[in-house]
PDB file of C-alpha atoms in Angstrom:
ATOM      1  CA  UNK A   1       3.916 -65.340-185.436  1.00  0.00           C
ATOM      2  CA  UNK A   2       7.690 -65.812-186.735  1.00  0.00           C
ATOM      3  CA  UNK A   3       8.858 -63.685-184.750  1.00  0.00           C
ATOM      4  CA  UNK A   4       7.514 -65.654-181.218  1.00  0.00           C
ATOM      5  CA  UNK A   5       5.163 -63.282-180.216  1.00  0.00           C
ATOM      6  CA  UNK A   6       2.134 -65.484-181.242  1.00  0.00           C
ATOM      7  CA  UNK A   7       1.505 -68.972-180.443  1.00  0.00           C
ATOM      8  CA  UNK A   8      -1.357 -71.404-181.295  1.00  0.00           C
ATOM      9  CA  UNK A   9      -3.035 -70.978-178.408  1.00  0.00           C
ATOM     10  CA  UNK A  10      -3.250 -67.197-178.813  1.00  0.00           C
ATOM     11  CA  UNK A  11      -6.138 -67.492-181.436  1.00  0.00           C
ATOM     12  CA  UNK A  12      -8.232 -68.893-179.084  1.00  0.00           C
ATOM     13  CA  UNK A  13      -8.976 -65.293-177.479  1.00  0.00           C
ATOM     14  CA  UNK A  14      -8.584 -63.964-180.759  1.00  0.00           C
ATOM     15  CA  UNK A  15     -11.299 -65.567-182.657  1.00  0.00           C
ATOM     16  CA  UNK A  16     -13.467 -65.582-179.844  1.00  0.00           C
ATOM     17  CA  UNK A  17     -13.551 -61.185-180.170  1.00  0.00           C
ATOM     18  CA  UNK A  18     -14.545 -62.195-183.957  1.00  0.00           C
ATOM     19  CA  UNK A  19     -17.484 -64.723-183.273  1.00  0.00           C
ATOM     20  CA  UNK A  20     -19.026 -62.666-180.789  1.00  0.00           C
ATOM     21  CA  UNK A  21     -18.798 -59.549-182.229  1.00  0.00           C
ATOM     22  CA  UNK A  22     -20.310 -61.234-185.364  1.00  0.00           C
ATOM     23  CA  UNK A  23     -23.147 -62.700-183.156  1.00  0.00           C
ATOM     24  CA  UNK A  24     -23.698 -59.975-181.450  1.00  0.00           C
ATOM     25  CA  UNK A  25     -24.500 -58.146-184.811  1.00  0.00           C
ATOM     26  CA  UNK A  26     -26.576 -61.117-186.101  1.00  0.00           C
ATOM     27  CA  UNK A  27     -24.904 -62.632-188.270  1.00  0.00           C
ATOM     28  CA  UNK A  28     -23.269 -66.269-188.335  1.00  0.00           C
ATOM     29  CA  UNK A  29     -20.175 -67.735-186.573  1.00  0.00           C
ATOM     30  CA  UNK A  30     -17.563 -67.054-189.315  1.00  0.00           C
ATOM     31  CA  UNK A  31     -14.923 -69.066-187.075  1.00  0.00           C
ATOM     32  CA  UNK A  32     -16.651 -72.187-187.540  1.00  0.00           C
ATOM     33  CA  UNK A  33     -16.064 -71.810-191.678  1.00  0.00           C
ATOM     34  CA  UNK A  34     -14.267 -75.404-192.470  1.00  0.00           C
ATOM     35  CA  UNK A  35     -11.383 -73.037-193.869  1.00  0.00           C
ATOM     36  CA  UNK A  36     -10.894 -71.521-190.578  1.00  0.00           C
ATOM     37  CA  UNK A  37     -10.871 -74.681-189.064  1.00  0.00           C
ATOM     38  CA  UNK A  38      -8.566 -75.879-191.625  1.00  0.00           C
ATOM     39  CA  UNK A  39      -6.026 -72.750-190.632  1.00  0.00           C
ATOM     40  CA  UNK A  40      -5.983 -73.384-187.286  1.00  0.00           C
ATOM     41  CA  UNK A  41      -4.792 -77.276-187.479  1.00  0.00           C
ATOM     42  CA  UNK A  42      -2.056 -75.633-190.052  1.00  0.00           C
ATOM     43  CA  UNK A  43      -1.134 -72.930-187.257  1.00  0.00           C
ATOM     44  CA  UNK A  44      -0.976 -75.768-184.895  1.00  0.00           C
ATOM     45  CA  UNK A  45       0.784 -77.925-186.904  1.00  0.00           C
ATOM     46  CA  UNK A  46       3.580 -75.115-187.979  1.00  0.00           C
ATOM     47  CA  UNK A  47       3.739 -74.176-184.296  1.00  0.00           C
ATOM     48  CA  UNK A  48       4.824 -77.754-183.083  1.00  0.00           C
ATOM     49  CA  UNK A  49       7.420 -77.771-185.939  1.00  0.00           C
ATOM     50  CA  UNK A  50       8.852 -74.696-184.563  1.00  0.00           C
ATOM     51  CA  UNK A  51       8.611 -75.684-181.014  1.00  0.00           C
ATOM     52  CA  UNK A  52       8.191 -79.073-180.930  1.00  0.00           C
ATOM     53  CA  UNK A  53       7.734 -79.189-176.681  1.00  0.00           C
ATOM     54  CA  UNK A  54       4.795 -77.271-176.285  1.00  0.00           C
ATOM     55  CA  UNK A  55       3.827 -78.465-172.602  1.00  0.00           C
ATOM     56  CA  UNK A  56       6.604 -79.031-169.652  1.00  0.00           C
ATOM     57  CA  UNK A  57       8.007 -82.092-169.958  1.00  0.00           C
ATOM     58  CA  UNK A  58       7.434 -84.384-166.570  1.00  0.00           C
ATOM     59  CA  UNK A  59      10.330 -86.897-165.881  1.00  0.00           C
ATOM     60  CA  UNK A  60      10.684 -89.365-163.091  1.00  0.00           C
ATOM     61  CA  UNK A  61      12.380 -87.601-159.884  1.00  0.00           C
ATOM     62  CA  UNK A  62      15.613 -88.677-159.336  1.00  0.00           C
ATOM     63  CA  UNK A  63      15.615 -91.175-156.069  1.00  0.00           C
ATOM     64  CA  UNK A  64      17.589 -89.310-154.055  1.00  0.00           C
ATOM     65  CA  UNK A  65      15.418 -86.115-154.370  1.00  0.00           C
ATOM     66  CA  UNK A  66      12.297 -88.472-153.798  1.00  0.00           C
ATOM     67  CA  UNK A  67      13.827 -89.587-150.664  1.00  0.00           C
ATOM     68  CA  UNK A  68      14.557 -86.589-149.018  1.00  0.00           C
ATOM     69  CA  UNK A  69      10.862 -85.198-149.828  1.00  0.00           C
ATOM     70  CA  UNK A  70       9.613 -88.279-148.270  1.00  0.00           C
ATOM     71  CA  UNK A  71      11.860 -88.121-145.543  1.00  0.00           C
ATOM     72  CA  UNK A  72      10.618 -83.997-144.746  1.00  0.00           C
ATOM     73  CA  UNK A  73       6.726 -85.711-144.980  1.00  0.00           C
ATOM     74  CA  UNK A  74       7.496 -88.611-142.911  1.00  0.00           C
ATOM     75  CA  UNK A  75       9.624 -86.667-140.372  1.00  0.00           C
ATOM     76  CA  UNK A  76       6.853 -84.204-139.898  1.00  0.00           C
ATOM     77  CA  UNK A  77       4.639 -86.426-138.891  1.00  0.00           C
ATOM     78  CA  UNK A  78       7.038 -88.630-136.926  1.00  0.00           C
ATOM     79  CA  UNK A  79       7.699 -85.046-134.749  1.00  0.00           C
ATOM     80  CA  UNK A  80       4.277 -84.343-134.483  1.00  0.00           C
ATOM     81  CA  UNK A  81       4.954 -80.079-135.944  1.00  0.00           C
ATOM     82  CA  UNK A  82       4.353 -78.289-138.243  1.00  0.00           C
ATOM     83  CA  UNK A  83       6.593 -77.313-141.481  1.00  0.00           C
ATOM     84  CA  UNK A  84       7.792 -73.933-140.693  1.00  0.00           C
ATOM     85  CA  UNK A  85       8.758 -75.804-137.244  1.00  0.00           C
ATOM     86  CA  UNK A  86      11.262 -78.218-139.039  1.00  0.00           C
ATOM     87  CA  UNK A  87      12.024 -76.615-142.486  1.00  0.00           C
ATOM     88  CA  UNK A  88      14.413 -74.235-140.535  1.00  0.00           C
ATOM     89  CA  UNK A  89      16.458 -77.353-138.762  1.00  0.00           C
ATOM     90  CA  UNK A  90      19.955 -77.520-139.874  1.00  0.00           C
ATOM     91  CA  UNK A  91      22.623 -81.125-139.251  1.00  0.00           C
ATOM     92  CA  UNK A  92      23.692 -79.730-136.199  1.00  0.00           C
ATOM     93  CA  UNK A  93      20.218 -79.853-134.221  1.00  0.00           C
ATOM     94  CA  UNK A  94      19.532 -83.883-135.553  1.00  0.00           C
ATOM     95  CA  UNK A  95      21.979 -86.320-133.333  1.00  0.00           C
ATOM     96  CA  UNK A  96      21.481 -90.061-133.741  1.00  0.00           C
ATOM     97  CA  UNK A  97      23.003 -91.732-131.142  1.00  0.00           C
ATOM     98  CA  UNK A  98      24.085 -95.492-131.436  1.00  0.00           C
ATOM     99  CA  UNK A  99      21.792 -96.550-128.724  1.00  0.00           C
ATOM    100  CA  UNK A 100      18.677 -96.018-131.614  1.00  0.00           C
ATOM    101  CA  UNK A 101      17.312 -92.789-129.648  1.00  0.00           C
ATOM    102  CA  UNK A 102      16.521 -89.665-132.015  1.00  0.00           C
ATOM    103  CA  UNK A 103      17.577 -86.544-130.444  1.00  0.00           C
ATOM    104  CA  UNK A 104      16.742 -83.300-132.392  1.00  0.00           C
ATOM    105  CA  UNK A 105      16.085 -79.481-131.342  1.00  0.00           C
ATOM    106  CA  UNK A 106      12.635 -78.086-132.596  1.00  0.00           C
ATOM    107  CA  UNK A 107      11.236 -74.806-132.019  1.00  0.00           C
ATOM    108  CA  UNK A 108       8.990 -73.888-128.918  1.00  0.00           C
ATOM    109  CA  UNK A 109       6.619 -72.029-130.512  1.00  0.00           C
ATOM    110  CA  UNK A 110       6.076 -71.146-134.205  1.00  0.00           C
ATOM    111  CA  UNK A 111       6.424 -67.121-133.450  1.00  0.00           C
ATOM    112  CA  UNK A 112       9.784 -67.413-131.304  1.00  0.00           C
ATOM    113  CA  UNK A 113      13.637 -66.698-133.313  1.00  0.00           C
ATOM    114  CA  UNK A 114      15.559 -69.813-134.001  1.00  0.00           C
ATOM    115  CA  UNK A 115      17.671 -69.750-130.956  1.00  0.00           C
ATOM    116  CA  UNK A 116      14.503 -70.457-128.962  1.00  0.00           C
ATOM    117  CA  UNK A 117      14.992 -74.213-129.360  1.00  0.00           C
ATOM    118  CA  UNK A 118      13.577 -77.304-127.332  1.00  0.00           C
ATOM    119  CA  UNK A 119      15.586 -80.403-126.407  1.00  0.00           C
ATOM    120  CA  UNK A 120      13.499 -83.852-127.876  1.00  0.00           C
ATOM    121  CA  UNK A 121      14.041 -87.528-127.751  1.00  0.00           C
ATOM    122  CA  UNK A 122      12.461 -90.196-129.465  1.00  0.00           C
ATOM    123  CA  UNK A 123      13.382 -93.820-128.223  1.00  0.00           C
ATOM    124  CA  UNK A 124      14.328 -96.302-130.093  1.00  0.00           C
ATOM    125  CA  UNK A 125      11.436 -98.277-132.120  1.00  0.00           C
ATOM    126  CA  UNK A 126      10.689-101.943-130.343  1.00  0.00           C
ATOM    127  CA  UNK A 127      12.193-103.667-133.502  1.00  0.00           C
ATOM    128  CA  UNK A 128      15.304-101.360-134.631  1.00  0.00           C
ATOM    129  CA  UNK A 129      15.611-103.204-137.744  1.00  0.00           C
ATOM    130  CA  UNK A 130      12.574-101.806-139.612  1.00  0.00           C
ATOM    131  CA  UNK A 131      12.507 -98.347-137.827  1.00  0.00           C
ATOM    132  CA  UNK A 132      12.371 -96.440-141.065  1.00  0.00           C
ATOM    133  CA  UNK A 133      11.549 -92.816-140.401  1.00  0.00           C
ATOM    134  CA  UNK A 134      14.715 -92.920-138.110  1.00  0.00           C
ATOM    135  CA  UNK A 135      16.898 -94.694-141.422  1.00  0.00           C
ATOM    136  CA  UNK A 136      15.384 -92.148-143.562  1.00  0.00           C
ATOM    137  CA  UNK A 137      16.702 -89.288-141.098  1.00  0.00           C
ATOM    138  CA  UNK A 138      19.993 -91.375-141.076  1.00  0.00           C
ATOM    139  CA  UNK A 139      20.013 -91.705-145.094  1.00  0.00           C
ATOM    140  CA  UNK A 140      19.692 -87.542-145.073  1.00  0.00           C
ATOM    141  CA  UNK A 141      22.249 -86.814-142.927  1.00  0.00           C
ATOM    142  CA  UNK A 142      24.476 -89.189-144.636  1.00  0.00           C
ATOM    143  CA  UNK A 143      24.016 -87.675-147.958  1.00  0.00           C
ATOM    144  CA  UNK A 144      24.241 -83.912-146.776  1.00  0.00           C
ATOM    145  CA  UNK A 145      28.101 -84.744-144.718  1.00  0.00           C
ATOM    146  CA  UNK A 146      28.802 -86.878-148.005  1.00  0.00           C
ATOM    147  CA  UNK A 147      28.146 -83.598-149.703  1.00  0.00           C
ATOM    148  CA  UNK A 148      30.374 -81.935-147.920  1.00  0.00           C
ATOM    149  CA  UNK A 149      27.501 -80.290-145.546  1.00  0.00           C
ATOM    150  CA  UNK A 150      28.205 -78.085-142.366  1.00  0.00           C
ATOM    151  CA  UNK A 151      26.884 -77.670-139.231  1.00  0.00           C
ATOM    152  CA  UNK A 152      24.801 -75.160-140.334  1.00  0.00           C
ATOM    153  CA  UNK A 153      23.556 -76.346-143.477  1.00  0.00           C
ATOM    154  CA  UNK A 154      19.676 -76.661-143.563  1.00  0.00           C
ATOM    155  CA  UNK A 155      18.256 -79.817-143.720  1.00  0.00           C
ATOM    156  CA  UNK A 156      14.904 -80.222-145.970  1.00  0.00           C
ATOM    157  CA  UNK A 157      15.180 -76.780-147.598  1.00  0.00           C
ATOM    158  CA  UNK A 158      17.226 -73.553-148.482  1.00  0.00           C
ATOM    159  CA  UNK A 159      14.437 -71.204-149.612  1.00  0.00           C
ATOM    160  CA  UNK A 160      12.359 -68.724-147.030  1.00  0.00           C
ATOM    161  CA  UNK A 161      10.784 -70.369-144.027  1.00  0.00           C
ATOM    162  CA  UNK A 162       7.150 -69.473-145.814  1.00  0.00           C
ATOM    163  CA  UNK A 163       8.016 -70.587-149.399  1.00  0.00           C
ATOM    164  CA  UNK A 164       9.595 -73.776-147.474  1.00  0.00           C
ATOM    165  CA  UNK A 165       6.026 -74.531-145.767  1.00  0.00           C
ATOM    166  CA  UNK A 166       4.177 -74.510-149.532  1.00  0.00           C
ATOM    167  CA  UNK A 167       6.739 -76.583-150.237  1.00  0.00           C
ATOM    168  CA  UNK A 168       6.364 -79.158-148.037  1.00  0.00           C
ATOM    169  CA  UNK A 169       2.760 -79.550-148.708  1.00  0.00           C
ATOM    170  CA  UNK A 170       3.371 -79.602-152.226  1.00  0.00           C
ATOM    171  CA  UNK A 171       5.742 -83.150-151.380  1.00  0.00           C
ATOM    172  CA  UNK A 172       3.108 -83.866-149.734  1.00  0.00           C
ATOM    173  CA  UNK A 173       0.276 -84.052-152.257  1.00  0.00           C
ATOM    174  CA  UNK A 174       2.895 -85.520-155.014  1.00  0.00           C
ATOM    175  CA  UNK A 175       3.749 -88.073-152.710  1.00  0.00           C
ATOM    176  CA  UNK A 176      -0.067 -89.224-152.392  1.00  0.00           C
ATOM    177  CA  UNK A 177      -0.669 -88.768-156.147  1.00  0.00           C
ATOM    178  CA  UNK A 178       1.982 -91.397-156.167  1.00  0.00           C
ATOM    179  CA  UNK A 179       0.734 -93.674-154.210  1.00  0.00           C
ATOM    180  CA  UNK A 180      -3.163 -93.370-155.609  1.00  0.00           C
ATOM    181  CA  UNK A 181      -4.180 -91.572-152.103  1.00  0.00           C
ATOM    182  CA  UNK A 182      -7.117 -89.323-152.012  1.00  0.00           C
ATOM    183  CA  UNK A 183      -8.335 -87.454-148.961  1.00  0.00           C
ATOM    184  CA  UNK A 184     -11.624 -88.471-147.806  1.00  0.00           C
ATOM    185  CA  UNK A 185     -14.550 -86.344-148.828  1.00  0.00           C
ATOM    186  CA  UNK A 186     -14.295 -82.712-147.026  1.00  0.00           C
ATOM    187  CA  UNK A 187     -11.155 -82.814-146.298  1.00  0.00           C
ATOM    188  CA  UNK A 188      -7.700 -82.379-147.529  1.00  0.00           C
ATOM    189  CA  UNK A 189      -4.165 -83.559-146.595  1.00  0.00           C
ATOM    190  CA  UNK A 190      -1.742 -80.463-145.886  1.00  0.00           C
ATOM    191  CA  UNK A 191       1.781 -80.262-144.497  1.00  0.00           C
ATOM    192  CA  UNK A 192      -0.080 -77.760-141.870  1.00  0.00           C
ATOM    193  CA  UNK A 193      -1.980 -81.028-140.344  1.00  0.00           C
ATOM    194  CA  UNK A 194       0.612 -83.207-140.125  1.00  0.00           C
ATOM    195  CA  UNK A 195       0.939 -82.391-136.656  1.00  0.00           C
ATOM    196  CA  UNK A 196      -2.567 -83.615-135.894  1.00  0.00           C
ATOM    197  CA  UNK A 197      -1.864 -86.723-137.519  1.00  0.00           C
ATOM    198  CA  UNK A 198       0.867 -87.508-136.065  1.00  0.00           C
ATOM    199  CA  UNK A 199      -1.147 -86.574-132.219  1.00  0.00           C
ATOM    200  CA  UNK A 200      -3.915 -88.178-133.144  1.00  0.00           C
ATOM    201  CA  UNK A 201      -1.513 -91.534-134.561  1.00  0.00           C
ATOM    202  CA  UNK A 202      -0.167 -91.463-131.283  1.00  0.00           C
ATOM    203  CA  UNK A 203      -3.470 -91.244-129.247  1.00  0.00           C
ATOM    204  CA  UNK A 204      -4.667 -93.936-131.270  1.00  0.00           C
ATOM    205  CA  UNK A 205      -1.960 -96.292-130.458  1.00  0.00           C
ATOM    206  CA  UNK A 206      -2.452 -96.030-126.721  1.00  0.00           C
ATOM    207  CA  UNK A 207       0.408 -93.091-126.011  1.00  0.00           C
ATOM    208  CA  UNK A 208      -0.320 -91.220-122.578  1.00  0.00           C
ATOM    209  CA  UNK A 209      -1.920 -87.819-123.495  1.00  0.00           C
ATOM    210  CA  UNK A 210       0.967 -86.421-121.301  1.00  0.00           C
ATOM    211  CA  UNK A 211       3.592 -87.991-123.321  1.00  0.00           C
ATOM    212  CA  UNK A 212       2.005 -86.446-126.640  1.00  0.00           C
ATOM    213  CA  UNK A 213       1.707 -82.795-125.012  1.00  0.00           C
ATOM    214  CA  UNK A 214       5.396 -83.136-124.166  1.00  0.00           C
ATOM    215  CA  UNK A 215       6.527 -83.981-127.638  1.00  0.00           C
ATOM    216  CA  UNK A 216       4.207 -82.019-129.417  1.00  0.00           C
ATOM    217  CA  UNK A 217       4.493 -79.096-127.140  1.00  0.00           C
ATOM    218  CA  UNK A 218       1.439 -78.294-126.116  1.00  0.00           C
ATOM    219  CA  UNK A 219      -1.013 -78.879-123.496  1.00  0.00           C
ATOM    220  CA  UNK A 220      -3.391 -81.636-123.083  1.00  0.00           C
ATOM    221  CA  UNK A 221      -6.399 -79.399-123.100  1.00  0.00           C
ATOM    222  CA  UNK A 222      -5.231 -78.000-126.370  1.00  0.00           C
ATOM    223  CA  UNK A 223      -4.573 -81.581-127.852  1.00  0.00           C
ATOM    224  CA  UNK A 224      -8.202 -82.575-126.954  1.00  0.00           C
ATOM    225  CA  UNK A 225      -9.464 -79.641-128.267  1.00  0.00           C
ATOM    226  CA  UNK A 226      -7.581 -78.835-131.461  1.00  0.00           C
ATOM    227  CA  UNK A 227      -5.092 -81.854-132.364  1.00  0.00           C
ATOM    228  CA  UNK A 228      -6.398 -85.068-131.417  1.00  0.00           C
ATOM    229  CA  UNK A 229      -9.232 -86.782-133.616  1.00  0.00           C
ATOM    230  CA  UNK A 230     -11.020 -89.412-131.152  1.00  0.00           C
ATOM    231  CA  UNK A 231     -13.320 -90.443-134.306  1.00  0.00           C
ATOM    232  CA  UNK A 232      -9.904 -92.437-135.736  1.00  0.00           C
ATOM    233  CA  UNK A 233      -9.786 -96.044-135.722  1.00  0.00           C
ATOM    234  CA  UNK A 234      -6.718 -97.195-134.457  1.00  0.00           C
ATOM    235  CA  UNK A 235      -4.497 -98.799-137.175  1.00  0.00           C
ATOM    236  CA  UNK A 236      -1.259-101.140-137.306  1.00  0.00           C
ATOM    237  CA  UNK A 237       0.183 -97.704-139.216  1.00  0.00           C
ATOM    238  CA  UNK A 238      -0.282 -95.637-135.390  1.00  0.00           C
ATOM    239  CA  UNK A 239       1.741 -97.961-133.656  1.00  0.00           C
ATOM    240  CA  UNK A 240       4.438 -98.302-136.275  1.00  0.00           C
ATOM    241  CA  UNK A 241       5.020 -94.776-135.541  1.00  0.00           C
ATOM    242  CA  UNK A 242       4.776 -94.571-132.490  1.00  0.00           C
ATOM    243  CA  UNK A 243       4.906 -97.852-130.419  1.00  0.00           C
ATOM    244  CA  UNK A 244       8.462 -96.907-129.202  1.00  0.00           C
ATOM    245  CA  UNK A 245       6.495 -94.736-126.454  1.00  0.00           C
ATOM    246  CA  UNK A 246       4.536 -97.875-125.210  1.00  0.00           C
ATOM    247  CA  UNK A 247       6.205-100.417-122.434  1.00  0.00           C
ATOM    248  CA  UNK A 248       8.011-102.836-124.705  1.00  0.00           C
TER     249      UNK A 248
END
């Protein structure tokens, strides 16, 4: 035990072997003597003098790092894909012209190599002043060229494209811990789905199926089929998103 290799949790297992074996044979539980009791809150205790962190040590996150997790969620969404669809985006495929449009390169499908990217626009919201997923894309970019970021550097993570998708839907989830969200009973909230909520969002708020297929990149029959949840009821939240694509 002085030398590391035991810990106070390691008699758990340990006297566990003991009572059962001495069960098993008939006799009494000799783990529940008061001096072995007494042992193991003086193991304890001696172990947390030794080591006195015993369990990782959670700290607020840093704003900035909140911010860009947020901004990976909300942009998600916003874009209507899928994480391994944006985690690979570097500064030089995001352009934010000073007209308020959003023009960014996705992939066209999930399977094809990076240099099989697609051209998207998003107008700019009705009321520029509180369109926030396009000021947190702004924020991001600012702090990566601040930082001395190239062309080429990626924009929500560095890690591999399938590490970079757990990722994402592990923002996700702290994010709604955060903010006291649960999913609703028999389902759960995934980076994975965030293209269906962002479909659906946008069906919900009166956008043309056509309009949706073309962003998303799919086909209508496959939005009606796979993406789009008619069972939503439209919110103020759907066309905060995505009111830009409505007639002003």
């Amino acid at each position: 035990w002085r030398c590391g290799n035991l810990v106070a949790a390691s008699l758990k297992p340990i006297l566990a072997a003991v009572r059962k074996r001495h069960l098993g044979a008939g006799y009494g539980n000799p783990c529940d003597a008061a001096a072995v009791r007494e042992a193991k809150a003086g193991f304890r205790r001696a172990g947390l003098l030794l080591r006195a962190q015993t369990q990782p040590n959670r700290i607020p996150l840093p704003s900035a790092i909140f911010r860009h997790r947020l901004t990976t969620v909300v942009l998600q969404f916003w874009w209507m894909r899928r994480a391994g669809d944006i985690t690979g985006l570097c500064v030089a495929d995001v352009q934010l012209p000073a007209d308020g449009r959003t023009c960014y390169q996705v992939p066209d499908h999930k399977t094809v190599p990076r240099d099989g990217l697609i051209a998207r626009t998003l107008p700019p919201a009705h009321d520029g002043a509180y369109d926030v997923p396009r000021q947190l894309l702004a924020r991001l970019l600012a702090d990566l060229r601040s930082a001395g970021a190239s062309a080429g550097t990626r924009l929500f993570t560095s890690c591999a494209a399938r590490a970079a998708s757990g990722n994402v839907t592990g923002w996700l989830r702290d994010g709604l811990v955060r903010l006291g969200v649960t999913a609703p009973v028999g389902t759960i909230y995934s980076s994975h789905s965030l293209k269906k909520g962002g479909a659906t969002a946008a069906n919900a708020a009166g956008v043309p199926r056509d309009a949706i297929a073309e962003l998303a990149n799919t086909t209508e029959r496959t939005l009606a089929e796979t993406y789009i949840s008619t069972l939503v009821v439209p919110s103020w939240y759907d066309r905060y998103f995505f009111g830009r694509l409505l007639p002003a």
